[in-house]
XYZ file of C-alpha atoms in Angstrom:
436
model
C -123.571 38.717 -37.437
C -125.731 38.197 -34.385
C -124.826 39.950 -31.162
C -123.912 36.656 -29.454
C -121.421 35.725 -32.189
C -119.873 39.207 -32.005
C -119.472 38.820 -28.258
C -117.900 35.351 -28.538
C -115.386 36.735 -31.066
C -114.621 39.597 -28.672
C -113.940 37.100 -25.849
C -111.425 35.324 -28.083
C -109.736 38.643 -28.937
C -109.685 39.630 -25.262
C -107.976 36.373 -24.280
C -105.426 36.926 -27.081
C -104.681 40.403 -25.695
C -104.139 38.961 -22.219
C -101.914 36.163 -23.544
C -99.583 38.609 -25.294
C -99.139 40.487 -22.016
C -101.473 43.464 -22.389
C -102.592 44.758 -18.955
C -106.068 43.586 -17.957
C -107.518 47.093 -17.722
C -106.331 48.154 -21.183
C -107.507 44.891 -22.764
C -110.998 45.246 -21.287
C -111.282 48.910 -22.294
C -109.940 48.307 -25.821
C -112.113 45.303 -26.697
C -115.185 46.744 -24.959
C -114.776 50.071 -26.755
C -114.225 48.527 -30.203
C -117.128 46.128 -29.714
C -119.453 48.905 -28.575
C -118.395 50.950 -31.620
C -119.249 48.032 -33.910
C -122.658 47.347 -32.363
C -123.733 50.994 -31.893
C -121.547 53.894 -33.062
C -118.211 55.566 -32.392
C -119.822 58.591 -30.734
C -121.866 56.365 -28.417
C -118.777 54.362 -27.485
C -116.726 57.512 -26.768
C -119.518 58.902 -24.618
C -119.830 55.603 -22.744
C -116.085 55.395 -22.056
C -115.808 58.967 -20.751
C -118.917 58.727 -18.558
C -117.954 55.316 -17.151
C -114.390 56.233 -16.216
C -115.492 59.545 -14.689
C -118.332 57.894 -12.739
C -116.032 55.259 -11.238
C -113.128 57.556 -10.350
C -115.464 60.144 -8.782
C -117.897 57.790 -7.012
C -118.195 57.929 -3.222
C -119.270 54.268 -3.157
C -115.949 53.252 -4.741
C -113.944 55.165 -2.136
C -114.154 52.047 0.031
C -111.410 50.561 -2.179
C -108.600 53.081 -1.461
C -109.571 53.229 2.213
C -108.975 49.539 2.854
C -105.969 49.424 0.541
C -104.410 52.294 2.503
C -105.066 50.487 5.770
C -103.349 47.404 4.373
C -100.314 49.302 3.087
C -99.974 51.078 6.431
C -100.041 47.698 8.193
C -97.431 46.427 5.740
C -95.057 49.368 6.242
C -95.594 49.356 10.023
C -94.142 45.873 10.410
C -97.399 44.489 11.774
C -96.783 41.074 10.176
C -93.659 40.423 12.238
C -95.558 41.191 15.462
C -98.349 38.808 14.478
C -95.929 36.023 13.694
C -93.992 36.603 16.915
C -97.182 36.117 18.957
C -98.335 33.059 16.989
C -94.831 31.602 17.341
C -94.975 31.962 21.120
C -98.235 30.001 21.317
C -97.658 27.286 18.710
C -94.096 27.458 17.409
C -92.553 24.874 19.716
C -94.999 22.055 19.029
C -94.209 19.581 16.275
C -95.525 21.322 13.157
C -96.311 24.355 15.272
C -94.323 26.796 13.148
C -96.548 25.970 10.175
C -99.649 26.466 12.316
C -98.197 29.771 13.544
C -97.589 30.802 9.923
C -101.181 29.974 8.966
C -102.586 31.963 11.893
C -100.189 34.826 11.168
C -101.351 35.018 7.554
C -105.000 34.913 8.643
C -104.442 37.723 11.151
C -102.453 39.836 8.697
C -105.138 39.256 6.058
C -107.708 40.741 8.437
C -106.043 44.145 8.079
C -104.363 43.836 4.697
C -106.743 42.348 2.088
C -103.947 41.630 -0.406
C -102.775 38.057 -0.877
C -99.453 38.987 -2.488
C -98.610 41.421 0.335
C -99.430 38.747 2.916
C -97.240 36.151 1.180
C -94.272 38.469 0.704
C -94.396 39.888 4.227
C -95.088 36.721 6.215
C -92.686 34.805 3.962
C -89.748 37.054 4.804
C -90.673 36.954 8.498
C -91.550 33.283 8.939
C -89.365 31.333 6.532
C -85.960 32.002 8.158
C -87.350 30.732 11.465
C -88.944 27.677 9.843
C -85.760 26.797 7.964
C -83.702 27.125 11.143
C -85.645 24.254 12.716
C -85.231 21.967 9.680
C -88.766 21.810 8.250
C -89.158 20.358 4.758
C -88.806 23.193 2.232
C -91.708 22.167 0.003
C -94.087 21.787 2.928
C -93.118 25.046 4.634
C -93.055 27.269 1.527
C -96.348 25.803 0.288
C -97.842 26.613 3.702
C -96.805 30.264 3.338
C -98.086 30.531 -0.253
C -101.431 28.896 0.559
C -102.005 30.676 3.876
C -101.336 34.021 2.198
C -104.389 33.400 0.029
C -106.567 33.765 3.148
C -106.210 37.534 2.714
C -108.570 37.531 -0.286
C -111.312 35.826 1.748
C -111.009 37.212 5.285
C -112.323 40.807 5.363
C -111.347 43.389 4.347
C -110.845 41.503 1.083
C -109.938 43.460 -2.052
C -111.504 40.721 -4.191
C -114.822 40.900 -2.323
C -114.791 44.686 -2.738
C -114.294 44.358 -6.507
C -117.042 41.723 -6.725
C -119.365 44.021 -4.789
C -118.574 46.949 -7.086
C -119.139 44.883 -10.249
C -122.443 43.424 -9.029
C -123.683 46.369 -6.916
C -123.878 44.191 -3.799
C -123.456 45.662 -0.284
C -119.770 45.636 0.672
C -120.622 45.335 4.359
C -122.603 42.148 3.799
C -119.842 40.693 1.638
C -117.294 41.434 4.355
C -119.315 39.738 7.073
C -120.071 36.852 4.699
C -116.332 36.176 4.422
C -115.676 35.892 8.168
C -116.942 32.357 8.888
C -115.629 30.837 5.620
C -112.261 32.482 6.326
C -112.120 30.983 9.809
C -113.268 27.621 8.436
C -110.544 27.586 5.779
C -107.926 28.586 8.363
C -109.018 25.607 10.479
C -108.887 23.290 7.446
C -105.348 24.452 6.661
C -104.317 23.640 10.238
C -105.972 20.202 9.955
C -104.073 19.648 6.681
C -100.811 20.424 8.499
C -101.652 18.014 11.325
C -102.604 15.217 8.904
C -99.428 15.783 6.853
C -97.390 15.634 10.056
C -99.094 12.341 10.933
C -98.684 10.765 7.460
C -95.124 11.999 6.819
C -93.482 12.710 10.179
C -90.053 12.926 8.541
C -91.092 16.272 6.976
C -91.690 17.900 10.353
C -88.835 17.868 12.907
C -89.179 17.175 16.593
C -88.638 20.374 18.567
C -86.563 20.227 21.748
C -86.374 22.722 24.627
C -89.952 23.721 23.888
C -91.106 24.983 27.271
C -92.544 28.501 27.172
C -94.506 29.713 30.192
C -98.100 30.844 29.832
C -97.041 34.155 31.315
C -94.659 34.685 28.407
C -97.312 33.585 25.912
C -99.935 36.006 27.208
C -97.362 38.788 27.417
C -96.772 38.381 23.677
C -100.436 39.305 23.032
C -99.505 42.920 23.721
C -97.987 42.942 20.222
C -101.329 42.568 18.498
C -104.053 43.576 20.943
C -104.327 47.127 19.549
C -104.831 46.043 15.938
C -107.174 43.259 17.070
C -109.330 45.831 18.866
C -109.214 48.042 15.763
C -110.465 45.127 13.637
C -113.281 44.472 16.133
C -114.242 48.153 16.058
C -114.361 48.195 12.238
C -116.256 44.942 11.732
C -118.420 45.455 14.824
C -119.304 48.946 13.620
C -120.284 47.512 10.249
C -122.236 44.720 11.898
C -124.384 46.913 14.142
C -124.704 49.813 11.694
C -122.358 52.409 13.173
C -120.318 52.707 9.977
C -120.787 52.374 6.278
C -117.996 50.333 4.589
C -116.186 53.526 3.529
C -116.425 54.960 7.046
C -115.148 51.664 8.494
C -112.170 51.894 6.149
C -111.508 55.475 7.276
C -111.627 54.370 10.927
C -109.154 51.610 10.072
C -106.766 54.065 8.388
C -106.830 56.526 11.287
C -106.411 53.710 13.797
C -103.500 52.185 11.887
C -101.732 55.553 11.648
C -102.154 56.174 15.382
C -100.954 52.653 16.252
C -97.961 52.958 13.926
C -96.821 56.301 15.291
C -97.550 55.329 18.902
C -95.443 52.172 18.573
C -92.815 54.136 16.579
C -92.931 51.553 13.774
C -94.351 54.032 11.238
C -92.180 56.998 10.292
C -92.825 59.690 7.689
C -90.890 57.827 5.003
C -92.979 54.682 5.495
C -96.159 56.755 5.666
C -95.540 58.372 2.286
C -94.515 55.004 0.840
C -97.899 53.657 1.960
C -99.648 56.625 0.299
C -97.731 56.017 -2.945
C -98.515 52.275 -2.946
C -102.183 52.997 -2.268
C -102.414 55.459 -5.163
C -100.710 53.017 -7.527
C -102.851 50.007 -6.545
C -106.081 52.042 -6.458
C -105.425 53.489 -9.914
C -104.854 49.992 -11.277
C -108.033 48.604 -9.691
C -110.163 51.566 -10.779
C -108.966 51.180 -14.366
C -109.755 47.450 -14.260
C -113.233 48.122 -12.854
C -113.764 50.802 -15.520
C -112.729 48.338 -18.215
C -114.972 45.625 -16.798
C -117.905 48.048 -16.678
C -117.380 49.113 -20.304
C -117.044 45.484 -21.332
C -120.207 44.692 -19.362
C -122.144 47.386 -21.245
C -120.860 45.900 -24.500
C -122.057 42.459 -23.366
C -125.469 43.949 -22.562
C -125.968 45.535 -26.006
C -125.037 42.241 -27.695
C -127.680 40.582 -25.460
C -125.265 37.719 -24.773
C -126.217 37.402 -21.062
C -129.871 37.025 -22.101
C -128.858 34.481 -24.743
C -126.838 32.563 -22.145
C -129.765 32.562 -19.682
C -132.160 31.347 -22.365
C -129.725 28.637 -23.443
C -129.379 27.367 -19.874
C -133.163 27.451 -19.382
C -133.686 25.347 -22.501
C -131.279 22.719 -21.174
C -133.670 22.033 -18.262
C -130.653 21.191 -16.116
C -130.919 21.499 -12.325
C -129.364 24.690 -10.900
C -126.897 22.623 -8.861
C -125.450 21.163 -12.084
C -125.144 24.631 -13.637
C -123.307 26.035 -10.606
C -121.029 22.972 -10.625
C -120.134 23.626 -14.281
C -119.435 27.302 -13.490
C -117.161 26.342 -10.584
C -115.265 23.817 -12.715
C -114.846 26.510 -15.374
C -113.374 28.866 -12.777
C -111.053 26.134 -11.521
C -109.696 25.508 -15.006
C -109.516 29.201 -15.923
C -107.781 30.044 -12.644
C -104.859 27.815 -13.622
C -104.138 29.981 -16.669
C -105.440 33.465 -15.858
C -104.865 35.996 -13.089
C -107.639 35.883 -10.452
C -108.498 39.572 -10.824
C -108.774 39.169 -14.594
C -111.003 36.113 -14.137
C -113.412 37.924 -11.834
C -113.654 41.159 -13.826
C -114.076 39.281 -17.108
C -116.647 36.681 -16.094
C -118.773 38.149 -13.302
C -120.598 40.743 -15.485
C -121.494 37.923 -17.898
C -122.486 35.234 -15.394
C -124.127 37.356 -12.702
C -127.530 37.718 -14.473
C -127.572 33.941 -14.938
C -126.835 33.387 -11.247
C -129.755 35.627 -10.276
C -132.086 33.845 -12.709
C -131.123 30.460 -11.258
C -132.116 31.754 -7.817
C -128.719 31.712 -6.107
C -127.936 34.282 -3.442
C -125.482 36.866 -4.875
C -123.633 37.227 -1.551
C -123.143 33.459 -1.346
C -121.982 33.327 -4.966
C -119.425 36.066 -4.290
C -117.773 34.032 -1.527
C -117.821 30.918 -3.733
C -116.084 32.844 -6.525
C -113.405 34.142 -4.152
C -112.807 30.627 -2.794
C -112.433 29.179 -6.276
C -110.083 31.884 -7.546
C -108.137 31.394 -4.302
C -107.068 28.049 -5.755
C -105.766 29.836 -8.832
C -103.210 31.862 -6.858
C -101.422 28.664 -5.750
C -101.849 26.362 -8.777
C -99.518 26.150 -11.796
C -98.808 27.599 -14.278
C -99.956 31.065 -13.036
C -99.917 30.634 -9.227
C -99.078 34.268 -8.459
C -98.509 33.589 -4.734
C -95.918 30.957 -5.571
C -93.999 33.319 -7.849
C -94.167 36.174 -5.327
C -92.837 33.917 -2.571
C -90.116 32.474 -4.808
C -89.046 35.994 -5.733
C -88.953 37.226 -2.138
C -86.917 34.247 -0.844
C -83.458 33.261 -2.027
C -82.723 29.886 -3.637
C -86.337 28.633 -3.517
C -87.494 27.595 -7.018
C -91.195 27.572 -7.825
C -91.125 23.805 -8.408
C -90.206 23.291 -4.750
C -93.239 25.297 -3.603
C -95.672 23.669 -6.051
C -94.671 20.181 -4.835
C -96.061 20.860 -1.372
C -99.283 22.599 -2.365
C -101.597 19.546 -2.674
C -102.779 19.356 1.001
C -103.821 23.008 0.909
C -105.648 22.629 -2.410
C -107.600 19.730 -0.902
C -108.465 21.947 2.082
C -109.830 24.684 -0.210
C -111.863 22.128 -2.196
C -113.358 20.731 1.024
C -114.209 24.255 2.191
C -115.916 24.958 -1.161
C -118.014 21.794 -0.903
C -119.019 22.612 2.674
C -120.212 26.054 1.603
C -122.047 24.580 -1.401
C -123.969 22.137 0.811
C -124.280 24.432 3.846
C -124.787 28.001 2.506
C -125.670 29.223 6.013
C -121.923 29.293 6.710
C -121.814 32.310 4.387
C -125.272 33.806 4.924
C -125.593 33.639 8.713
C -123.782 36.884 9.634
C -124.969 39.095 6.698
C -128.573 38.570 7.839
C -127.955 40.925 10.760
C -126.449 43.961 9.049
C -127.968 46.695 6.901
C -124.920 47.824 4.850
């Protein structure tokens, strides 16, 4: 059999492994190892597996992953989300639809220190939903707002998904982080516009709030809840932007700052601190195994020469690059409805990345596009991990209720994707000015 046919068969077997519930990391390692054995030899495959896993777990470049994960878990265990939502509630909560706007801004702010979409959904959901329900908002609209806004955490830096993309493609993490800032702010704005339009089209879903007067003095006083973490975020991203820190050093600054803030505010005790360490070790181990599996599978793809075959096939079609990227995006949209976003990225990026480079697309821009597209997958059925996390963390809220209200937010993400496709400077403007 030709190498391309072998690789196509391996893709089918990999999907079968994922469908029967095998963890992504083990499926990638198993199929990549067996395929490499078949194409080369058992000894070569064993050597590749050992060297790859050791290189990834011992690499300084990969230490950026546990640093930002630890910062996010510390923020989670320090109760930072409730402080964010309290401040956003003071500014916007008493306008009609304002609680949904406050939830969106709270998720965006929490995502700027967390990087995990599921953590953002679970935390903001428990904080925001009781308040939203108290004022009589429609359940589908409000829960869909929480599920969709939580997905901002995988776009706004520090994003775990952008880190994994950078590791898989050897792109600068600092540039990927800064590339996600403007698209993240744009998508946050589009979510708010979606809320306002929904309020205008279906006013019965959003109640009229009475006794809504809050003084500006009280509003500005509430900023004291978040000013320290906001300054920490500016220090991290500003240090990256002007070259003070490498991404790993920025993560270390974030961890130290979050520990100091937590202990100073007395919201982080030793029990929570060690819980954050445990969660970081567990999540980091999972991600490192997935990256190891993706790397092994990528080497297997290389020896079968399938990426070269795919590039040659596309070249022979004589199709414009814009059509090819449109087909890739549609493929991600469809795949994201049935496969976990992390599995989608680790499985497809090593295969498609050489093609993207050959077509002349900027790899930083493509990374943000990929994150935006898989962002739809976390809120669309049947997978929709954010929806299931939110349903599990709230009582008596079935997933069907959440899915019914998700359409306005999906439209917002699609609009954001089109804007970035037609105006790539939205992504590439800030990375032009940094060296990391």
